[in-house]
Short mmCIF file of C-alpha atoms and ligand atoms in Angstrom, two decimals:
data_model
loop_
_atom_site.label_atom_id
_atom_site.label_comp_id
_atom_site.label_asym_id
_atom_site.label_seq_id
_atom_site.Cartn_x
_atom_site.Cartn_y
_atom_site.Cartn_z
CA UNK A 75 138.13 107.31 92.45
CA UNK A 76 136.01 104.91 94.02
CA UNK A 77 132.34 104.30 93.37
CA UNK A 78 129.96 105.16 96.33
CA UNK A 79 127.28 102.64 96.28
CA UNK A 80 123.80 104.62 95.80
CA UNK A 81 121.57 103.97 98.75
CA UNK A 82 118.27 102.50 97.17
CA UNK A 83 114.80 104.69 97.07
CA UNK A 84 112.68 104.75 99.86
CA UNK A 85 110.47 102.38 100.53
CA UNK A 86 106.43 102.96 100.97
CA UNK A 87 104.78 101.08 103.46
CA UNK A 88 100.86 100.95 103.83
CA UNK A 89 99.50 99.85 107.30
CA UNK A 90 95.75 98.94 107.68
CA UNK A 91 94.42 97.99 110.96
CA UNK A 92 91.36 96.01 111.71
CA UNK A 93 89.52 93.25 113.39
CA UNK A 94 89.34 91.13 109.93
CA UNK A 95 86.72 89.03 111.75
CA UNK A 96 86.75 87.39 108.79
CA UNK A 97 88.79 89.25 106.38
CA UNK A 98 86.32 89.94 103.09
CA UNK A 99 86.84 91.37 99.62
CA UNK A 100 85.80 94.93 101.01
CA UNK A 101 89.00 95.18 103.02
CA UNK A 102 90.95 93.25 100.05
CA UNK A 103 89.66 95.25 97.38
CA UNK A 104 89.65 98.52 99.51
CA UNK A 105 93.58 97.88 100.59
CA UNK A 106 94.82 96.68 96.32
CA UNK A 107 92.96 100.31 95.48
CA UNK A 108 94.66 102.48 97.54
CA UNK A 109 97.80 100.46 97.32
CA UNK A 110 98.02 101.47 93.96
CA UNK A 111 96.89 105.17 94.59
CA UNK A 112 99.58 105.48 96.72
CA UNK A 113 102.34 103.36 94.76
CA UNK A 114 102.80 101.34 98.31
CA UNK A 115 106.23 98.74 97.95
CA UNK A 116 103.56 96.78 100.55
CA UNK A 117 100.75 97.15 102.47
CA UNK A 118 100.83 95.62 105.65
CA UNK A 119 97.45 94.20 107.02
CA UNK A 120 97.79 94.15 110.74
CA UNK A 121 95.28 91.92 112.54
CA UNK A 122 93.68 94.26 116.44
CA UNK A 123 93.43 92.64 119.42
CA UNK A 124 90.77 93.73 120.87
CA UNK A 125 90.10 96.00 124.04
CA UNK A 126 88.43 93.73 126.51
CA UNK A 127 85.40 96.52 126.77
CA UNK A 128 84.75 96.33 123.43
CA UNK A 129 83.07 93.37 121.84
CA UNK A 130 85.25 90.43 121.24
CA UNK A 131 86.54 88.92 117.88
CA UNK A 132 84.45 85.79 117.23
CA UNK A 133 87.35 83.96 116.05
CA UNK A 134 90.63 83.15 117.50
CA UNK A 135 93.92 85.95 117.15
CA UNK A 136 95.28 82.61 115.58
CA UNK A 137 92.07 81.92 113.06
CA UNK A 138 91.72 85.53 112.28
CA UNK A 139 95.58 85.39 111.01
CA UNK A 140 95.64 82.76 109.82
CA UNK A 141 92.47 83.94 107.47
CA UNK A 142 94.49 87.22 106.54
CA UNK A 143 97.41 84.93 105.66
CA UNK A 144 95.76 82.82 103.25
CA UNK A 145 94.15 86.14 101.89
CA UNK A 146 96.92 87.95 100.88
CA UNK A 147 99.38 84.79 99.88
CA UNK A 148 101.32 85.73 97.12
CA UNK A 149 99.05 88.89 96.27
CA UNK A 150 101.52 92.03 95.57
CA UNK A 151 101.77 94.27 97.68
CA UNK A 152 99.81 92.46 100.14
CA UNK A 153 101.27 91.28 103.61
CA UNK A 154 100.26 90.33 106.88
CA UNK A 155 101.68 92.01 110.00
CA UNK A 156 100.71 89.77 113.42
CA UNK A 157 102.78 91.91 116.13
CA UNK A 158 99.32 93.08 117.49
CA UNK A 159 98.18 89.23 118.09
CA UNK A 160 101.38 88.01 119.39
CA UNK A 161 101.39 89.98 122.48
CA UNK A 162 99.58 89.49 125.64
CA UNK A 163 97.54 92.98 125.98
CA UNK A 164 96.03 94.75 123.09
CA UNK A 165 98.50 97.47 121.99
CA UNK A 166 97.75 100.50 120.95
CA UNK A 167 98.62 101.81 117.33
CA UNK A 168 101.24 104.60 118.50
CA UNK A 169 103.42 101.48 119.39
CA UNK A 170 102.58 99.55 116.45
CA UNK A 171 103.84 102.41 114.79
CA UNK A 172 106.84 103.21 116.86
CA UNK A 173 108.18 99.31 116.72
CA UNK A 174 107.07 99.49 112.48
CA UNK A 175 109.16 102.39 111.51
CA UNK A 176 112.06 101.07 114.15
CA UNK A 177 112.50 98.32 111.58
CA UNK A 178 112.39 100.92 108.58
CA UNK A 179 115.26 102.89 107.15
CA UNK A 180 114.89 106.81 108.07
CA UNK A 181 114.44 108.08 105.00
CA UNK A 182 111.08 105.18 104.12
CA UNK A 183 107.75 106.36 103.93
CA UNK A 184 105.00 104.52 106.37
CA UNK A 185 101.16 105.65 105.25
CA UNK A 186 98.43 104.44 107.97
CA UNK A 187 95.44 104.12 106.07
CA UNK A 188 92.31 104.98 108.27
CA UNK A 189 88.94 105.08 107.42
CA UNK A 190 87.19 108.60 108.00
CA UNK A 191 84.79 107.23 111.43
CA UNK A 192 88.27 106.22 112.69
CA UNK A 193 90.25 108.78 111.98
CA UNK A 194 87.34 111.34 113.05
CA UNK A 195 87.74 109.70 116.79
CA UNK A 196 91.58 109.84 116.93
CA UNK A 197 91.87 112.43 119.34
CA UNK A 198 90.83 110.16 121.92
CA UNK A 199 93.27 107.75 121.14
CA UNK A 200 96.60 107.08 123.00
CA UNK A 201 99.17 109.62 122.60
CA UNK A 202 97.43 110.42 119.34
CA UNK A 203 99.31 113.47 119.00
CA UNK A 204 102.89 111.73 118.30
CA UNK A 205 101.48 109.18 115.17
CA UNK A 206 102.45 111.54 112.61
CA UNK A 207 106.14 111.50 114.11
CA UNK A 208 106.19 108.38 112.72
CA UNK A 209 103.79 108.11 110.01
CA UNK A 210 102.15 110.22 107.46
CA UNK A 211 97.77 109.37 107.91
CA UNK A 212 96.00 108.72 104.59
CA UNK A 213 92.29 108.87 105.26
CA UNK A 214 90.07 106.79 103.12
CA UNK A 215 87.13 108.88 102.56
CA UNK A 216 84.16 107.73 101.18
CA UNK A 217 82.31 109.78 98.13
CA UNK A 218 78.73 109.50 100.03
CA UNK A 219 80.67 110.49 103.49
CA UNK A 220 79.81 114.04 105.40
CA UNK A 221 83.29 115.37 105.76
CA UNK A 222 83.35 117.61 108.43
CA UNK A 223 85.99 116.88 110.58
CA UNK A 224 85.55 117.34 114.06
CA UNK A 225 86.82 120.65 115.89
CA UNK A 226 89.86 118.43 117.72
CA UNK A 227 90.98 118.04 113.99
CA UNK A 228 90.63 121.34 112.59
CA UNK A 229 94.18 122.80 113.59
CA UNK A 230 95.72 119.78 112.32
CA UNK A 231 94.33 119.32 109.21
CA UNK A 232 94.82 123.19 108.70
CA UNK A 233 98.70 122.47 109.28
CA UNK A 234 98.83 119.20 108.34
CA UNK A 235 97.08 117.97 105.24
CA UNK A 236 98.18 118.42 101.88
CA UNK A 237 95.86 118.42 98.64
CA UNK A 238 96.26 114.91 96.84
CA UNK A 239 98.10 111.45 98.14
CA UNK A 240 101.25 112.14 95.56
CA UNK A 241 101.86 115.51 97.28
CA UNK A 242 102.86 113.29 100.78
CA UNK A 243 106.31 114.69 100.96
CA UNK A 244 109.18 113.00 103.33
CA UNK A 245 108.84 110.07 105.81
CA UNK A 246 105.79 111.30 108.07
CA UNK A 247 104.40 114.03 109.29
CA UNK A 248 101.52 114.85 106.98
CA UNK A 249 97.61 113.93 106.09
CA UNK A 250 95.78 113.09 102.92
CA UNK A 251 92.94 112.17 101.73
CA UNK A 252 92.05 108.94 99.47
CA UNK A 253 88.44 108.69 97.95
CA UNK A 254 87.56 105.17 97.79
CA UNK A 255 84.02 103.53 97.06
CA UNK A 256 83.83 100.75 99.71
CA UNK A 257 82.17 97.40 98.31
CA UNK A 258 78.89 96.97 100.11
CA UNK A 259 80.35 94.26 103.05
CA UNK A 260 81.03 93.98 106.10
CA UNK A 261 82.74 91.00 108.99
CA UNK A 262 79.78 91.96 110.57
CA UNK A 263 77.37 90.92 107.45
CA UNK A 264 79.36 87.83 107.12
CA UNK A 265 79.11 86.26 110.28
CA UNK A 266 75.04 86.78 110.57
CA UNK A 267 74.98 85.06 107.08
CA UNK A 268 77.00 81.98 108.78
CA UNK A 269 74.99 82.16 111.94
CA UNK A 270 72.08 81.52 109.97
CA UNK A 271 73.47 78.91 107.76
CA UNK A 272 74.00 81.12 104.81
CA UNK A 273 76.92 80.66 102.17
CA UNK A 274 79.16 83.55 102.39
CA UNK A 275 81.01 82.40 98.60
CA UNK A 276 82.76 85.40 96.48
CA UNK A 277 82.63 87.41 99.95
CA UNK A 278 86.03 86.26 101.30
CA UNK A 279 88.36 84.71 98.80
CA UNK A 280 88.25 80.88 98.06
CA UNK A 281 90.71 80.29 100.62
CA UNK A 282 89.04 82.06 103.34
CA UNK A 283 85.89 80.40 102.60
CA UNK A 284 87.21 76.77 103.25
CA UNK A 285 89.40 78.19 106.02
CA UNK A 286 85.80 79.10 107.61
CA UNK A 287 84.28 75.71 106.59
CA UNK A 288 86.86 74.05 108.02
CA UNK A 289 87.38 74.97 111.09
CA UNK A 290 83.34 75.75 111.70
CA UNK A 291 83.79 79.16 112.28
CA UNK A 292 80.98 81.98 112.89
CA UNK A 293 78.23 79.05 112.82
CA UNK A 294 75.41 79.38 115.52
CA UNK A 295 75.73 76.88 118.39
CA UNK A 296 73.72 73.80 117.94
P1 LIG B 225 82.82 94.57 111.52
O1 LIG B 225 81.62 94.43 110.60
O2 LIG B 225 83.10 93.35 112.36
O3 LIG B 225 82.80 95.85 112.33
P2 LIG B 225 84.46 95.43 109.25
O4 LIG B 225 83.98 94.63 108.07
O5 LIG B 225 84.02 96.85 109.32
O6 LIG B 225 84.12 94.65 110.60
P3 LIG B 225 87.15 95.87 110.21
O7 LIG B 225 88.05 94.73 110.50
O8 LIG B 225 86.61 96.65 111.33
O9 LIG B 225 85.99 95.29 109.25
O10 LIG B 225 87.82 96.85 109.12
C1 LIG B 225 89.07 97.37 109.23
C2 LIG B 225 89.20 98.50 108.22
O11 LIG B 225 88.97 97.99 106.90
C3 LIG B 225 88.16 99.61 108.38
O12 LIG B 225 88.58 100.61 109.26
C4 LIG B 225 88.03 100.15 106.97
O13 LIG B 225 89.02 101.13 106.73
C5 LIG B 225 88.32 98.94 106.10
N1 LIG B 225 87.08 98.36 105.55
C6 LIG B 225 86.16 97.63 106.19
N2 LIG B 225 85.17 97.26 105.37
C7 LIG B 225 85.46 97.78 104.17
C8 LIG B 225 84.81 97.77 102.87
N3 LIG B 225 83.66 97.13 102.67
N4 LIG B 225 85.43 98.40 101.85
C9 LIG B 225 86.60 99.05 102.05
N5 LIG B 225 87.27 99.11 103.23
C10 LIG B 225 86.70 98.48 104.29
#
């Protein structure tokens, strides 16, 4: 009798949106932590256009990928996902998430990693409802954070969230929680230290830093 060839585990795959105006050892440190929490085969860094009402990205789509690239080179499980730069409107994440687990076998888990501010305002997001076809949602809570969810998010959670990460079950479809002490930085932090001439060293890895230098980025005009 012939032998059936065994069809490999699933694969786990982290996402982690974000502006990553510049990418910083918050969101490095933040996305190795729960990588490992969740035993992720990768976690996918995916670089936001940005809404044209919202404030815009100092840096270029191309600079702010190109930082996240050199970030995560050769860094398991670390990887950068562009789609959301390469097209000409800002997407939203239900079709970053659709076109992602397209390219994934059915039976592979996808995680999207949201902070707790961001996943507290997801029921005004687009076709919010449908993400956890696709995905399960891993919130990263902070330890200091008040956690009441809002009352959009109370049925959900009620049917939806389970009590630790390893109890995520299947492909998609439920919510858990991560706790996660965030290192005290932010993009935001980073460019008013550059816009007043300020080094910015051991915030961003080595490579970011003379990706920054380099190019001039975040300093005030002249
Ligand atoms: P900005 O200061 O420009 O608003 P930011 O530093 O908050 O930017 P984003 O690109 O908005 O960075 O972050 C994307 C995601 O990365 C956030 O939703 C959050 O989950 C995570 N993150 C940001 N900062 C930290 C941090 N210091 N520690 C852990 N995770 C972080």
């Amino acid at each position: 009798m012939g032998q059936q060839a065994r069809s490999p585990l699933p694969r786990r795959i982290g996402v982690l949106g974000g502006t990553f105006d510049p990418v910083h050892i918050g969101h490095l440190r933040g996305a190795l932590e729960v990588a490992d929490v969740l035993a992720l085969d990768e976690l996918r860094l995916v670089p936001n256009a940005r809404p044209p009402h919202r404030e815009q990205p100092q840096a270029t789509p191309e600079q702010r990928l190109a930082m996240v690239e050199q970030a995560v080179q050769g860094v398991f499980p670390l990887h950068v996902d562009g789609r959301e730069l390469l097209r000409s409107q800002p997407s939203y994440s239900i079709e970053t998430l659709e076109a992602i687990r397209a390219e994934l076998a059915t039976d592979d888990q996808l995680f999207l990693l949201l902070g707790w501010d961001a996943f507290c305002g997801l029921p005004s997001w687009h076709r919010w409802s449908e993400l956890l076809w696709h995905c399960h949602i891993v919130v990263l809570q902070r330890p200091d954070a008040d956690s009441e969810p809002p009352d959009a998010l109370r049925n959900l959670l009620a049917a939806r969230a389970v009590s630790a990460p390893a109890a995520l079950q299947g492909p998609a479809g439920q919510i858990a929680y991560v706790w996660q002490t965030p290192l005290a930085v932010s993009a935001t932090q980073i460019r008013q230290l550059l816009a007043n001439g300020k080094s910015v060293r051991y915030l961003v890895p080595d490579a970011v830093l003379a990706y920054i230098e380099a190019h001039g980025l975040y300093h005030a005009p002249n």
